[in-house]
mmCIF file of C-alpha atoms in Angstrom:
data_model
loop_
_atom_site.group_PDB
_atom_site.id
_atom_site.type_symbol
_atom_site.label_atom_id
_atom_site.label_comp_id
_atom_site.label_asym_id
_atom_site.label_seq_id
_atom_site.Cartn_x
_atom_site.Cartn_y
_atom_site.Cartn_z
ATOM 1 C CA MET A 1 -53.101 39.803 59.872
ATOM 2 C CA LYS A 2 -55.951 41.458 58.035
ATOM 3 C CA ILE A 3 -55.110 41.027 54.346
ATOM 4 C CA LEU A 4 -56.850 42.583 51.361
ATOM 5 C CA ILE A 5 -56.652 40.392 48.239
ATOM 6 C CA THR A 6 -57.601 41.250 44.657
ATOM 7 C CA GLY A 7 -57.916 38.620 41.937
ATOM 8 C CA ALA A 8 -58.800 36.042 44.598
ATOM 9 C CA THR A 9 -61.025 33.891 42.366
ATOM 10 C CA GLY A 10 -58.326 33.337 39.760
ATOM 11 C CA PHE A 11 -56.138 30.242 39.453
ATOM 12 C CA VAL A 12 -53.417 31.584 41.760
ATOM 13 C CA GLY A 13 -55.784 33.588 43.949
ATOM 14 C CA LYS A 14 -57.837 30.572 44.997
ATOM 15 C CA GLN A 15 -54.729 28.738 46.187
ATOM 16 C CA LEU A 16 -53.460 31.851 47.954
ATOM 17 C CA VAL A 17 -56.728 32.308 49.848
ATOM 18 C CA LYS A 18 -56.604 28.678 50.956
ATOM 19 C CA SER A 19 -53.028 29.078 52.186
ATOM 20 C CA LEU A 20 -53.863 32.215 54.195
ATOM 21 C CA SER A 21 -56.902 30.749 55.948
ATOM 22 C CA ASP A 22 -55.406 31.495 59.371
ATOM 23 C CA HIS A 23 -55.592 35.228 58.631
ATOM 24 C CA GLN A 24 -58.534 37.614 58.354
ATOM 25 C CA LEU A 25 -59.087 38.037 54.624
ATOM 26 C CA VAL A 26 -60.855 40.831 52.794
ATOM 27 C CA ILE A 27 -61.692 39.871 49.203
ATOM 28 C CA LEU A 28 -62.221 42.576 46.580
ATOM 29 C CA THR A 29 -64.554 41.223 43.909
ATOM 30 C CA ARG A 30 -67.120 42.468 41.413
ATOM 31 C CA ASN A 31 -69.416 39.482 42.114
ATOM 32 C CA ILE A 32 -69.665 38.804 45.838
ATOM 33 C CA ASN A 33 -72.124 35.886 45.582
ATOM 34 C CA ASN A 34 -69.986 34.086 43.025
ATOM 35 C CA SER A 35 -66.851 34.666 45.075
ATOM 36 C CA LYS A 36 -68.536 33.355 48.208
ATOM 37 C CA ASN A 37 -69.474 30.186 46.322
ATOM 38 C CA ILE A 38 -65.847 29.732 45.243
ATOM 39 C CA LEU A 39 -63.966 30.888 48.344
ATOM 40 C CA GLY A 40 -66.468 30.517 51.184
ATOM 41 C CA SER A 41 -68.753 32.911 53.022
ATOM 42 C CA HIS A 42 -66.505 33.301 56.094
ATOM 43 C CA HIS A 43 -64.341 36.007 54.483
ATOM 44 C CA GLN A 44 -65.121 39.718 54.368
ATOM 45 C CA TYR A 45 -66.052 40.927 50.871
ATOM 46 C CA TRP A 46 -65.777 44.341 49.233
ATOM 47 C CA GLN A 47 -67.349 45.055 45.854
ATOM 48 C CA THR A 48 -65.507 48.309 45.208
ATOM 49 C CA LEU A 49 -62.784 50.586 46.491
ATOM 50 C CA ALA A 50 -64.682 53.701 45.427
ATOM 51 C CA ASP A 51 -66.350 54.071 48.827
ATOM 52 C CA LYS A 52 -63.077 53.678 50.763
ATOM 53 C CA SER A 53 -61.155 56.721 51.961
ATOM 54 C CA ASP A 54 -58.122 54.799 53.271
ATOM 55 C CA LEU A 55 -56.807 51.347 54.186
ATOM 56 C CA ASN A 56 -56.004 52.131 57.818
ATOM 57 C CA ASP A 57 -57.459 48.853 59.098
ATOM 58 C CA ILE A 58 -55.645 46.662 56.545
ATOM 59 C CA ASP A 59 -52.267 45.116 57.462
ATOM 60 C CA ALA A 60 -51.240 43.909 54.009
ATOM 61 C CA VAL A 61 -52.444 43.967 50.404
ATOM 62 C CA ILE A 62 -51.866 41.290 47.756
ATOM 63 C CA ASN A 63 -52.818 42.466 44.281
ATOM 64 C CA LEU A 64 -53.381 39.745 41.669
ATOM 65 C CA ALA A 65 -56.184 41.295 39.614
ATOM 66 C CA GLY A 66 -56.007 41.450 35.840
ATOM 67 C CA GLU A 67 -57.707 40.287 32.656
ATOM 68 C CA PRO A 68 -56.071 37.018 31.482
ATOM 69 C CA ILE A 69 -53.519 37.941 28.843
ATOM 70 C CA VAL A 70 -54.042 34.897 26.603
ATOM 71 C CA ASN A 71 -57.824 34.654 26.704
ATOM 72 C CA LYS A 72 -58.588 36.509 23.481
ATOM 73 C CA ARG A 73 -56.899 37.842 20.349
ATOM 74 C CA TRP A 74 -55.110 41.139 20.993
ATOM 75 C CA THR A 75 -57.387 43.624 19.315
ATOM 76 C CA ASN A 76 -56.922 47.252 20.337
ATOM 77 C CA LYS A 77 -59.990 46.866 22.542
ATOM 78 C CA GLN A 78 -58.583 43.745 24.222
ATOM 79 C CA LYS A 79 -55.185 45.367 24.743
ATOM 80 C CA LYS A 80 -56.880 48.275 26.503
ATOM 81 C CA LEU A 81 -58.844 45.862 28.710
ATOM 82 C CA ILE A 82 -55.660 43.950 29.602
ATOM 83 C CA CYS A 83 -53.929 47.176 30.616
ATOM 84 C CA ASP A 84 -56.832 48.908 32.344
ATOM 85 C CA SER A 85 -57.730 45.824 34.403
ATOM 86 C CA ARG A 86 -54.238 45.918 35.913
ATOM 87 C CA TRP A 87 -53.438 49.605 35.999
ATOM 88 C CA ASP A 88 -56.752 50.937 37.359
ATOM 89 C CA ILE A 89 -56.950 48.662 40.412
ATOM 90 C CA THR A 90 -53.251 49.176 41.182
ATOM 91 C CA THR A 91 -53.673 52.946 40.952
ATOM 92 C CA ALA A 92 -56.655 52.829 43.304
ATOM 93 C CA LEU A 93 -54.801 50.674 45.849
ATOM 94 C CA THR A 94 -51.719 52.896 45.768
ATOM 95 C CA GLN A 95 -53.808 56.029 46.258
ATOM 96 C CA LEU A 96 -55.617 54.522 49.254
ATOM 97 C CA ILE A 97 -52.340 53.372 50.801
ATOM 98 C CA ARG A 98 -50.867 56.864 50.384
ATOM 99 C CA LYS A 99 -53.980 58.426 51.967
ATOM 100 C CA SER A 100 -53.768 56.168 55.031
ATOM 101 C CA THR A 101 -52.327 57.426 58.302
ATOM 102 C CA THR A 102 -51.629 53.828 59.388
ATOM 103 C CA PRO A 103 -51.223 52.174 55.979
ATOM 104 C CA PRO A 104 -50.696 48.467 55.261
ATOM 105 C CA HIS A 105 -47.124 47.503 56.139
ATOM 106 C CA THR A 106 -46.816 45.361 52.993
ATOM 107 C CA PHE A 107 -48.081 45.707 49.417
ATOM 108 C CA ILE A 108 -47.351 42.702 47.183
ATOM 109 C CA SER A 109 -48.323 43.359 43.585
ATOM 110 C CA ALA A 110 -48.152 40.884 40.730
ATOM 111 C CA SER A 111 -46.302 41.453 37.500
ATOM 112 C CA ALA A 112 -44.996 38.977 34.921
ATOM 113 C CA VAL A 113 -41.806 37.832 33.229
ATOM 114 C CA GLY A 114 -43.290 39.482 30.150
ATOM 115 C CA TYR A 115 -41.611 42.590 31.574
ATOM 116 C CA TYR A 116 -38.373 41.447 29.940
ATOM 117 C CA GLY A 117 -39.885 40.851 26.506
ATOM 118 C CA ARG A 118 -38.112 38.473 24.160
ATOM 119 C CA GLN A 119 -34.548 37.767 25.290
ATOM 120 C CA GLY A 120 -33.254 34.950 23.101
ATOM 121 C CA ASP A 121 -31.100 32.445 24.972
ATOM 122 C CA THR A 122 -29.464 34.975 27.318
ATOM 123 C CA PRO A 123 -30.476 34.344 30.962
ATOM 124 C CA VAL A 124 -31.981 37.386 32.702
ATOM 125 C CA ASP A 125 -32.453 38.368 36.331
ATOM 126 C CA GLU A 126 -34.007 41.312 38.181
ATOM 127 C CA THR A 127 -31.190 43.649 37.090
ATOM 128 C CA SER A 128 -31.499 42.873 33.366
ATOM 129 C CA GLY A 129 -32.842 45.157 30.675
ATOM 130 C CA PHE A 130 -35.898 44.593 28.520
ATOM 131 C CA HIS A 131 -37.054 44.329 24.933
ATOM 132 C CA ALA A 132 -39.691 46.984 24.259
ATOM 133 C CA GLU A 133 -42.967 45.337 23.231
ATOM 134 C CA PHE A 134 -46.558 45.090 24.447
ATOM 135 C CA SER A 135 -45.900 42.636 27.284
ATOM 136 C CA HIS A 136 -43.183 44.917 28.648
ATOM 137 C CA ALA A 137 -45.377 48.013 28.395
ATOM 138 C CA ILE A 138 -48.116 46.321 30.422
ATOM 139 C CA CYS A 139 -45.757 45.256 33.188
ATOM 140 C CA GLN A 140 -43.660 48.420 33.342
ATOM 141 C CA GLU A 141 -46.640 50.650 34.082
ATOM 142 C CA TRP A 142 -48.208 48.028 36.365
ATOM 143 C CA GLU A 143 -45.034 47.929 38.448
ATOM 144 C CA ASN A 144 -44.490 51.689 38.457
ATOM 145 C CA LEU A 145 -48.002 52.278 39.777
ATOM 146 C CA ALA A 146 -47.477 49.811 42.632
ATOM 147 C CA LEU A 147 -44.030 51.140 43.544
ATOM 148 C CA GLN A 148 -45.541 54.585 44.138
ATOM 149 C CA ALA A 149 -47.046 53.148 47.351
ATOM 150 C CA GLN A 150 -43.559 52.632 48.809
ATOM 151 C CA SER A 151 -42.861 54.625 51.989
ATOM 152 C CA GLN A 152 -41.226 54.245 55.381
ATOM 153 C CA GLN A 153 -44.477 52.690 56.558
ATOM 154 C CA THR A 154 -45.210 50.474 53.535
ATOM 155 C CA ARG A 155 -42.834 48.179 51.711
ATOM 156 C CA VAL A 156 -43.707 47.138 48.162
ATOM 157 C CA CYS A 157 -42.785 43.776 46.658
ATOM 158 C CA ILE A 158 -43.285 43.115 42.937
ATOM 159 C CA THR A 159 -43.468 39.488 41.777
ATOM 160 C CA ARG A 160 -42.627 38.926 38.106
ATOM 161 C CA ILE A 161 -44.467 35.642 37.706
ATOM 162 C CA GLY A 162 -43.557 33.005 35.143
ATOM 163 C CA ILE A 163 -45.674 30.159 33.754
ATOM 164 C CA VAL A 164 -47.533 28.772 36.776
ATOM 165 C CA LEU A 165 -47.831 24.983 36.853
ATOM 166 C CA GLY A 166 -50.669 23.463 38.843
ATOM 167 C CA LYS A 167 -53.775 21.342 38.454
ATOM 168 C CA ASN A 168 -57.177 22.627 37.372
ATOM 169 C CA GLY A 169 -56.056 25.837 35.716
ATOM 170 C CA GLY A 170 -53.226 28.020 34.537
ATOM 171 C CA ALA A 171 -51.150 27.356 31.444
ATOM 172 C CA LEU A 172 -51.471 23.570 31.690
ATOM 173 C CA ALA A 173 -55.249 23.724 31.335
ATOM 174 C CA LYS A 174 -54.761 24.665 27.676
ATOM 175 C CA MET A 175 -51.735 22.426 27.091
ATOM 176 C CA LEU A 176 -52.984 19.149 28.558
ATOM 177 C CA PRO A 177 -55.777 18.208 26.088
ATOM 178 C CA PRO A 178 -53.587 17.938 22.953
ATOM 179 C CA PHE A 179 -50.692 16.397 24.897
ATOM 180 C CA LYS A 180 -53.012 13.749 26.398
ATOM 181 C CA LEU A 181 -53.998 12.813 22.837
ATOM 182 C CA GLY A 182 -50.365 12.515 21.807
ATOM 183 C CA LEU A 183 -50.661 15.649 19.670
ATOM 184 C CA GLY A 184 -48.332 17.851 21.703
ATOM 185 C CA GLY A 185 -44.827 18.977 20.953
ATOM 186 C CA PRO A 186 -42.532 21.957 20.590
ATOM 187 C CA ILE A 187 -43.486 25.272 19.029
ATOM 188 C CA GLY A 188 -41.255 26.113 16.085
ATOM 189 C CA ASN A 189 -37.654 25.152 16.780
ATOM 190 C CA GLY A 190 -38.439 24.878 20.507
ATOM 191 C CA GLU A 191 -35.444 26.989 21.509
ATOM 192 C CA GLN A 192 -37.462 29.794 23.145
ATOM 193 C CA GLY A 193 -37.213 30.023 26.919
ATOM 194 C CA MET A 194 -40.018 28.971 29.264
ATOM 195 C CA SER A 195 -39.655 30.344 32.781
ATOM 196 C CA TRP A 196 -41.960 28.315 34.985
ATOM 197 C CA ILE A 197 -42.871 27.951 38.660
ATOM 198 C CA HIS A 198 -44.869 25.302 40.495
ATOM 199 C CA ILE A 199 -47.920 26.850 42.117
ATOM 200 C CA ASP A 200 -46.889 25.518 45.544
ATOM 201 C CA ASP A 201 -43.617 27.453 45.289
ATOM 202 C CA LEU A 202 -45.403 30.597 44.118
ATOM 203 C CA ILE A 203 -47.756 30.495 47.100
ATOM 204 C CA LYS A 204 -44.765 29.881 49.402
ATOM 205 C CA LEU A 205 -42.993 32.889 47.877
ATOM 206 C CA PHE A 206 -45.996 35.141 48.522
ATOM 207 C CA SER A 207 -46.006 33.980 52.156
ATOM 208 C CA TYR A 208 -42.240 34.532 52.411
ATOM 209 C CA LEU A 209 -42.492 38.098 51.109
ATOM 210 C CA LEU A 210 -45.488 38.776 53.333
ATOM 211 C CA ASN A 211 -43.703 37.684 56.486
ATOM 212 C CA ASN A 212 -40.132 38.829 55.775
ATOM 213 C CA SER A 213 -39.980 42.507 56.716
ATOM 214 C CA ASN A 214 -36.648 42.928 54.905
ATOM 215 C CA SER A 215 -38.137 42.035 51.527
ATOM 216 C CA GLN A 216 -38.955 44.793 49.081
ATOM 217 C CA GLY A 217 -38.584 45.589 45.390
ATOM 218 C CA ILE A 218 -38.566 43.265 42.386
ATOM 219 C CA TYR A 219 -38.572 39.462 42.667
ATOM 220 C CA ASN A 220 -38.670 36.999 39.781
ATOM 221 C CA ALA A 221 -41.255 34.373 40.713
ATOM 222 C CA THR A 222 -39.743 31.597 38.609
ATOM 223 C CA ALA A 223 -38.001 28.298 39.328
ATOM 224 C CA PRO A 224 -34.188 28.393 39.316
ATOM 225 C CA GLN A 225 -33.978 26.170 36.221
ATOM 226 C CA PRO A 226 -35.903 27.645 33.266
ATOM 227 C CA VAL A 227 -36.061 25.370 30.214
ATOM 228 C CA SER A 228 -36.507 25.620 26.479
ATOM 229 C CA ASN A 229 -39.907 24.999 24.948
ATOM 230 C CA ALA A 230 -38.608 21.731 23.472
ATOM 231 C CA VAL A 231 -37.448 20.472 26.884
ATOM 232 C CA PHE A 232 -40.759 21.523 28.435
ATOM 233 C CA ALA A 233 -42.751 19.679 25.752
ATOM 234 C CA LYS A 234 -40.667 16.530 26.200
ATOM 235 C CA ALA A 235 -41.118 16.663 29.989
ATOM 236 C CA LEU A 236 -44.890 17.101 29.714
ATOM 237 C CA GLY A 237 -45.135 14.224 27.238
ATOM 238 C CA SER A 238 -43.090 12.045 29.584
ATOM 239 C CA ALA A 239 -45.290 12.941 32.579
ATOM 240 C CA LEU A 240 -48.339 11.883 30.570
ATOM 241 C CA SER A 241 -46.623 8.836 29.003
ATOM 242 C CA ARG A 242 -47.388 10.264 25.575
ATOM 243 C CA PRO A 243 -45.214 11.204 22.595
ATOM 244 C CA ALA A 244 -44.561 14.930 22.218
ATOM 245 C CA LYS A 245 -43.059 15.274 18.776
ATOM 246 C CA ILE A 246 -45.656 17.143 16.732
ATOM 247 C CA THR A 247 -44.245 20.578 15.959
ATOM 248 C CA THR A 248 -46.555 23.587 15.802
ATOM 249 C CA PRO A 249 -45.439 26.005 13.048
ATOM 250 C CA PRO A 250 -45.126 29.606 14.301
ATOM 251 C CA LEU A 251 -46.953 30.830 11.188
ATOM 252 C CA ALA A 252 -50.013 28.761 12.087
ATOM 253 C CA LEU A 253 -50.063 30.323 15.548
ATOM 254 C CA ARG A 254 -49.625 33.780 14.061
ATOM 255 C CA LEU A 255 -52.603 33.265 11.757
ATOM 256 C CA ALA A 256 -54.745 31.883 14.572
ATOM 257 C CA MET A 257 -53.741 34.214 17.404
ATOM 258 C CA GLY A 258 -52.178 37.292 15.820
ATOM 259 C CA GLU A 259 -49.677 39.290 17.870
ATOM 260 C CA MET A 260 -50.498 37.266 20.998
ATOM 261 C CA SER A 261 -48.738 34.260 19.416
ATOM 262 C CA GLU A 262 -45.407 35.942 20.156
ATOM 263 C CA LEU A 263 -45.845 34.970 23.810
ATOM 264 C CA LEU A 264 -45.478 31.367 22.652
ATOM 265 C CA THR A 265 -42.920 31.732 19.877
ATOM 266 C CA THR A 266 -40.512 33.958 21.816
ATOM 267 C CA GLY A 267 -39.534 33.869 25.465
ATOM 268 C CA GLN A 268 -36.886 34.311 28.082
ATOM 269 C CA PHE A 269 -34.804 32.294 30.552
ATOM 270 C CA VAL A 270 -35.545 34.111 33.828
ATOM 271 C CA LEU A 271 -33.596 33.438 37.023
ATOM 272 C CA PRO A 272 -34.957 34.171 40.554
ATOM 273 C CA LYS A 273 -31.708 35.740 41.708
ATOM 274 C CA ARG A 274 -33.152 37.917 44.492
ATOM 275 C CA ALA A 275 -35.384 35.210 46.006
ATOM 276 C CA LEU A 276 -32.442 32.806 46.156
ATOM 277 C CA ALA A 277 -30.160 35.467 47.619
ATOM 278 C CA ALA A 278 -32.758 36.155 50.318
ATOM 279 C CA GLY A 279 -32.705 32.493 51.325
ATOM 280 C CA PHE A 280 -35.974 31.358 49.753
ATOM 281 C CA GLU A 281 -35.946 27.617 49.023
ATOM 282 C CA PHE A 282 -37.839 26.221 46.048
ATOM 283 C CA GLN A 283 -39.449 22.815 46.452
ATOM 284 C CA TYR A 284 -39.627 22.205 42.710
ATOM 285 C CA THR A 285 -36.494 23.062 40.746
ATOM 286 C CA ASP A 286 -36.660 20.370 38.047
ATOM 287 C CA ILE A 287 -39.290 20.560 35.303
ATOM 288 C CA ASN A 288 -39.720 16.784 35.147
ATOM 289 C CA SER A 289 -40.543 16.367 38.844
ATOM 290 C CA ALA A 290 -42.760 19.462 38.807
ATOM 291 C CA LEU A 291 -44.859 18.214 35.879
ATOM 292 C CA GLN A 292 -44.989 14.680 37.266
ATOM 293 C CA GLN A 293 -46.404 16.031 40.518
ATOM 294 C CA VAL A 294 -49.041 18.151 38.759
ATOM 295 C CA VAL A 295 -50.141 15.370 36.397
ATOM 296 C CA ASN A 296 -50.302 12.769 39.194
ATOM 297 C CA SER A 297 -52.246 15.084 41.511
ATOM 298 C CA ALA A 298 -54.770 15.838 38.760
ATOM 299 C CA ASN A 299 -55.593 12.159 38.241
#
């Protein structure tokens, strides 16, 4: 297949490109030289979609592009950047797909479990409602823009991705330093949900959706057993053979991070109901084994 990928130099994107090496890949990137250094020069590279009139020669599109949501404090300017970096590229891809006479047969577009907003301890699946807040607003529009590409010729799959666990990046890159020093632990009372997925399972899910012509619509890209923040902290401490008992007060996070701190102090227990129903099999379903594998592979 000839597959167009956005966000290919990110944590997930790099692993996805590696997994799809048997296909002909087209990488959309603002910095072609940098991307070639990261991903290799054997791929085709596009710097913009502005000079494209259609995607007739593309078989599938995987859209991962977006400004990292936890990189900087959520000023109004940063919020706009977070939204625009997702919405603009998705709009452009959808428009090109709709203009194509032989469009890509599959459009997989990322979203996040932030769609659901804070949910307390009530488990949620793809049919559940949402709590209206910034994370939901980002994802709702992001998804709506992608779903507009749906037609009899193009199926659209939306992946609501949880906390991705893998070496050399993702959420663990920020968590590991304090935990390695024995300074890690739960945030607040630790009861907030953490819906996670091992990066190997996420890449497998992308491949499953890409190759299963019956798949379309919303899929939670999370392991079947979400855990509380306290359980997650204990499991990470155990994987590192370190104590994990130092509690971070929510107020301290609020002062340091502002509104963005709510991503850490609230959460949701998200279940991958549709992926399981479709027959997808997760390799990592237990947080302890998942974190052990990541920590051991990073050594």
